PDB file of C-alpha atoms in Angstrom:
ATOM      1  CA  MET B   2       0.000   0.000   0.000  1.00 83.00           C
ATOM      2  CA  SER B   3       1.085   3.532  -0.616  1.00 87.00           C
ATOM      3  CA  TRP B   4      -0.310   6.903   0.290  1.00 91.00           C
ATOM      4  CA  THR B   5       0.409  10.581  -0.077  1.00 93.00           C
ATOM      5  CA  GLU B   6      -0.843  13.329   2.135  1.00 93.00           C
ATOM      6  CA  GLY B   7      -0.965  17.098   2.124  1.00 93.00           C
ATOM      7  CA  ILE B   8      -3.075  20.204   2.465  1.00 94.00           C
ATOM      8  CA  GLU B   9      -5.451  20.821  -0.441  1.00 94.00           C
ATOM      9  CA  ASP B  10      -7.804  23.829  -0.284  1.00 92.00           C
ATOM     10  CA  GLY B  11      -7.379  24.012   3.505  1.00 93.00           C
ATOM     11  CA  VAL B  12      -8.193  20.320   3.976  1.00 96.00           C
ATOM     12  CA  TYR B  13      -5.720  17.600   4.999  1.00 96.00           C
ATOM     13  CA  VAL B  14      -6.139  14.984   2.248  1.00 97.00           C
ATOM     14  CA  ILE B  15      -4.737  11.464   2.404  1.00 96.00           C
ATOM     15  CA  HIS B  16      -4.721   9.641  -0.941  1.00 96.00           C
ATOM     16  CA  LEU B  17      -4.689   5.849  -0.496  1.00 95.00           C
ATOM     17  CA  ALA B  18      -3.591   3.357  -3.157  1.00 94.00           C
ATOM     18  CA  ASP B  19      -3.601  -0.415  -3.553  1.00 94.00           C
ATOM     19  CA  ARG B  20      -4.493  -2.413  -0.387  1.00 94.00           C
ATOM     20  CA  LEU B  21      -4.848  -1.425   3.254  1.00 94.00           C
ATOM     21  CA  ASP B  22      -4.473  -4.759   5.021  1.00 94.00           C
ATOM     22  CA  GLY B  23      -2.604  -6.433   7.870  1.00 92.00           C
ATOM     23  CA  ALA B  24       0.731  -6.027   6.103  1.00 92.00           C
ATOM     24  CA  SER B  25       0.353  -2.266   5.613  1.00 92.00           C
ATOM     25  CA  ALA B  26      -1.952  -1.126   8.432  1.00 93.00           C
ATOM     26  CA  SER B  27       0.805  -0.683  11.019  1.00 90.00           C
ATOM     27  CA  ASP B  28       2.751   1.581   8.631  1.00 91.00           C
ATOM     28  CA  PHE B  29      -0.386   3.561   7.888  1.00 91.00           C
ATOM     29  CA  GLU B  30      -0.939   4.202  11.616  1.00 91.00           C
ATOM     30  CA  ARG B  31       1.780   6.857  11.210  1.00 89.00           C
ATOM     31  CA  VAL B  32      -0.899   9.024   9.566  1.00 89.00           C
ATOM     32  CA  VAL B  33      -2.771   9.166  12.877  1.00 88.00           C
ATOM     33  CA  THR B  34       0.339  10.700  14.437  1.00 89.00           C
ATOM     34  CA  LEU B  35       0.760  13.172  11.560  1.00 88.00           C
ATOM     35  CA  VAL B  36      -2.861  14.307  11.891  1.00 91.00           C
ATOM     36  CA  SER B  37      -2.503  14.655  15.653  1.00 88.00           C
ATOM     37  CA  GLU B  38       0.785  16.550  15.529  1.00 90.00           C
ATOM     38  CA  GLY B  39      -0.541  18.888  12.841  1.00 89.00           C
ATOM     39  CA  GLN B  40      -3.826  19.395  14.709  1.00 92.00           C
ATOM     40  CA  HIS B  41      -5.680  18.723  11.455  1.00 94.00           C
ATOM     41  CA  THR B  42      -9.434  18.864  12.022  1.00 95.00           C
ATOM     42  CA  LYS B  43     -10.583  18.753   8.383  1.00 96.00           C
ATOM     43  CA  VAL B  44      -9.426  15.394   7.036  1.00 97.00           C
ATOM     44  CA  VAL B  45     -10.385  13.483   3.893  1.00 97.00           C
ATOM     45  CA  LEU B  46      -9.406   9.897   3.120  1.00 97.00           C
ATOM     46  CA  ASP B  47      -9.408   9.741  -0.682  1.00 97.00           C
ATOM     47  CA  MET B  48      -9.896   6.048  -1.426  1.00 96.00           C
ATOM     48  CA  SER B  49     -10.124   6.344  -5.213  1.00 96.00           C
ATOM     49  CA  GLY B  50      -6.960   4.244  -5.566  1.00 95.00           C
ATOM     50  CA  LEU B  51      -7.788   1.732  -2.826  1.00 95.00           C
ATOM     51  CA  VAL B  52      -8.810  -1.708  -4.109  1.00 93.00           C
ATOM     52  CA  TYR B  53      -9.117  -3.583  -0.794  1.00 94.00           C
ATOM     53  CA  ILE B  54      -9.319  -2.917   2.928  1.00 95.00           C
ATOM     54  CA  SER B  55      -9.120  -5.577   5.659  1.00 95.00           C
ATOM     55  CA  SER B  56     -10.260  -5.499   9.276  1.00 94.00           C
ATOM     56  CA  ALA B  57      -6.764  -4.268  10.211  1.00 95.00           C
ATOM     57  CA  GLY B  58      -7.216  -1.386   7.772  1.00 95.00           C
ATOM     58  CA  LEU B  59     -10.663  -0.616   9.160  1.00 95.00           C
ATOM     59  CA  ARG B  60      -9.134  -0.455  12.646  1.00 95.00           C
ATOM     60  CA  VAL B  61      -6.672   2.241  11.515  1.00 95.00           C
ATOM     61  CA  VAL B  62      -9.465   4.233   9.844  1.00 96.00           C
ATOM     62  CA  LEU B  63     -11.413   4.026  13.111  1.00 95.00           C
ATOM     63  CA  LEU B  64      -8.347   5.195  15.081  1.00 95.00           C
ATOM     64  CA  LEU B  65      -7.918   8.102  12.681  1.00 96.00           C
ATOM     65  CA  GLY B  66     -11.590   9.029  12.968  1.00 95.00           C
ATOM     66  CA  LYS B  67     -11.437   8.949  16.769  1.00 95.00           C
ATOM     67  CA  LYS B  68      -8.316  11.131  16.796  1.00 95.00           C
ATOM     68  CA  VAL B  69      -9.878  13.701  14.470  1.00 96.00           C
ATOM     69  CA  ARG B  70     -13.130  13.682  16.463  1.00 95.00           C
ATOM     70  CA  SER B  71     -11.206  14.171  19.733  1.00 95.00           C
ATOM     71  CA  MET B  72      -9.848  17.390  18.224  1.00 95.00           C
ATOM     72  CA  LYS B  73     -13.431  18.479  17.377  1.00 95.00           C
ATOM     73  CA  GLY B  74     -12.848  17.719  13.704  1.00 95.00           C
ATOM     74  CA  VAL B  75     -14.380  15.630  10.945  1.00 96.00           C
ATOM     75  CA  LEU B  76     -13.010  12.747   8.873  1.00 97.00           C
ATOM     76  CA  VAL B  77     -14.691  12.338   5.475  1.00 97.00           C
ATOM     77  CA  LEU B  78     -14.364   9.182   3.375  1.00 97.00           C
ATOM     78  CA  SER B  79     -14.137   9.898  -0.336  1.00 97.00           C
ATOM     79  CA  SER B  80     -14.361   7.975  -3.605  1.00 97.00           C
ATOM     80  CA  LEU B  81     -14.937   4.450  -2.310  1.00 96.00           C
ATOM     81  CA  SER B  82     -14.936   1.739  -4.974  1.00 94.00           C
ATOM     82  CA  SER B  83     -17.900  -0.618  -4.898  1.00 94.00           C
ATOM     83  CA  MET B  84     -15.853  -3.354  -3.185  1.00 93.00           C
ATOM     84  CA  VAL B  85     -14.435  -1.018  -0.533  1.00 95.00           C
ATOM     85  CA  ARG B  86     -17.865   0.566  -0.001  1.00 95.00           C
ATOM     86  CA  GLU B  87     -19.370  -2.871   0.572  1.00 95.00           C
ATOM     87  CA  ILE B  88     -16.738  -3.652   3.232  1.00 94.00           C
ATOM     88  CA  PHE B  89     -17.462  -0.343   4.977  1.00 95.00           C
ATOM     89  CA  ASP B  90     -21.202  -0.998   4.730  1.00 94.00           C
ATOM     90  CA  VAL B  91     -21.067  -4.547   6.124  1.00 95.00           C
ATOM     91  CA  SER B  92     -18.801  -3.404   8.971  1.00 93.00           C
ATOM     92  CA  GLY B  93     -21.168  -0.544   9.862  1.00 93.00           C
ATOM     93  CA  PHE B  94     -18.508   2.100   9.184  1.00 91.00           C
ATOM     94  CA  LEU B  95     -20.639   4.007   6.671  1.00 93.00           C
ATOM     95  CA  SER B  96     -22.760   5.204   9.579  1.00 94.00           C
ATOM     96  CA  LEU B  97     -19.703   6.499  11.455  1.00 94.00           C
ATOM     97  CA  PHE B  98     -18.293   8.900   8.866  1.00 95.00           C
ATOM     98  CA  PRO B  99     -19.567  11.293   6.219  1.00 96.00           C
ATOM     99  CA  VAL B 100     -19.041   9.769   2.757  1.00 96.00           C
ATOM    100  CA  ALA B 101     -18.600  11.649  -0.520  1.00 97.00           C
ATOM    101  CA  ASP B 102     -18.584  10.337  -4.086  1.00 96.00           C
ATOM    102  CA  SER B 103     -15.588  12.476  -5.068  1.00 96.00           C
ATOM    103  CA  LEU B 104     -12.751  14.430  -3.516  1.00 95.00           C
ATOM    104  CA  GLU B 105     -14.354  17.693  -4.649  1.00 95.00           C
ATOM    105  CA  LYS B 106     -17.621  16.803  -2.900  1.00 96.00           C
ATOM    106  CA  ALA B 107     -15.702  15.798   0.219  1.00 96.00           C
ATOM    107  CA  LYS B 108     -14.023  19.209   0.378  1.00 94.00           C
ATOM    108  CA  LYS B 109     -17.421  20.899  -0.054  1.00 93.00           C
ATOM    109  CA  ILE B 110     -18.640  19.197   3.131  1.00 92.00           C
ATOM    110  CA  PHE B 111     -16.227  21.402   5.063  1.00 89.00           C
ATOM    111  CA  GLU B 112     -17.340  24.523   3.180  1.00 83.00           C
ATOM    112  CA  GLU B 113     -20.963  23.782   4.062  1.00 75.00           C
ATOM    113  CA  GLU B 114     -19.985  23.132   7.683  1.00 66.00           C
ATOM    114  CA  GLY B 115     -18.550  26.646   7.915  1.00 57.00           C
ATOM    115  CA  GLU B 116     -21.855  28.168   6.791  1.00 49.00           C
ATOM    116  CA  ASP B 117     -23.682  27.105   9.978  1.00 46.00           C
TER     117      ASP B 117
END
């Protein structure tokens, strides 16, 4: 698995690629530290390049979501393939996080949040 991260339009975006499974989940946990250290409260997981996620990967996503929420922020899941979406649905994770069909729509969630 590989990922890139950075600030895009004021939002911390993490682009995932390939597989997030037991072999890669522990490396990906580093992102939780990066989000925490940077005090990022607007976070998007762009999963357009992710083809598979295991229970170990789901655990890291949950850790990331809890960290962001503890800082009064929001984690948005973006661009889930049908297979990845099904895994999130079966696990009940779709009810835990806002989900957007595209990265652009995910960023708009934060714009709309600021209008309240």
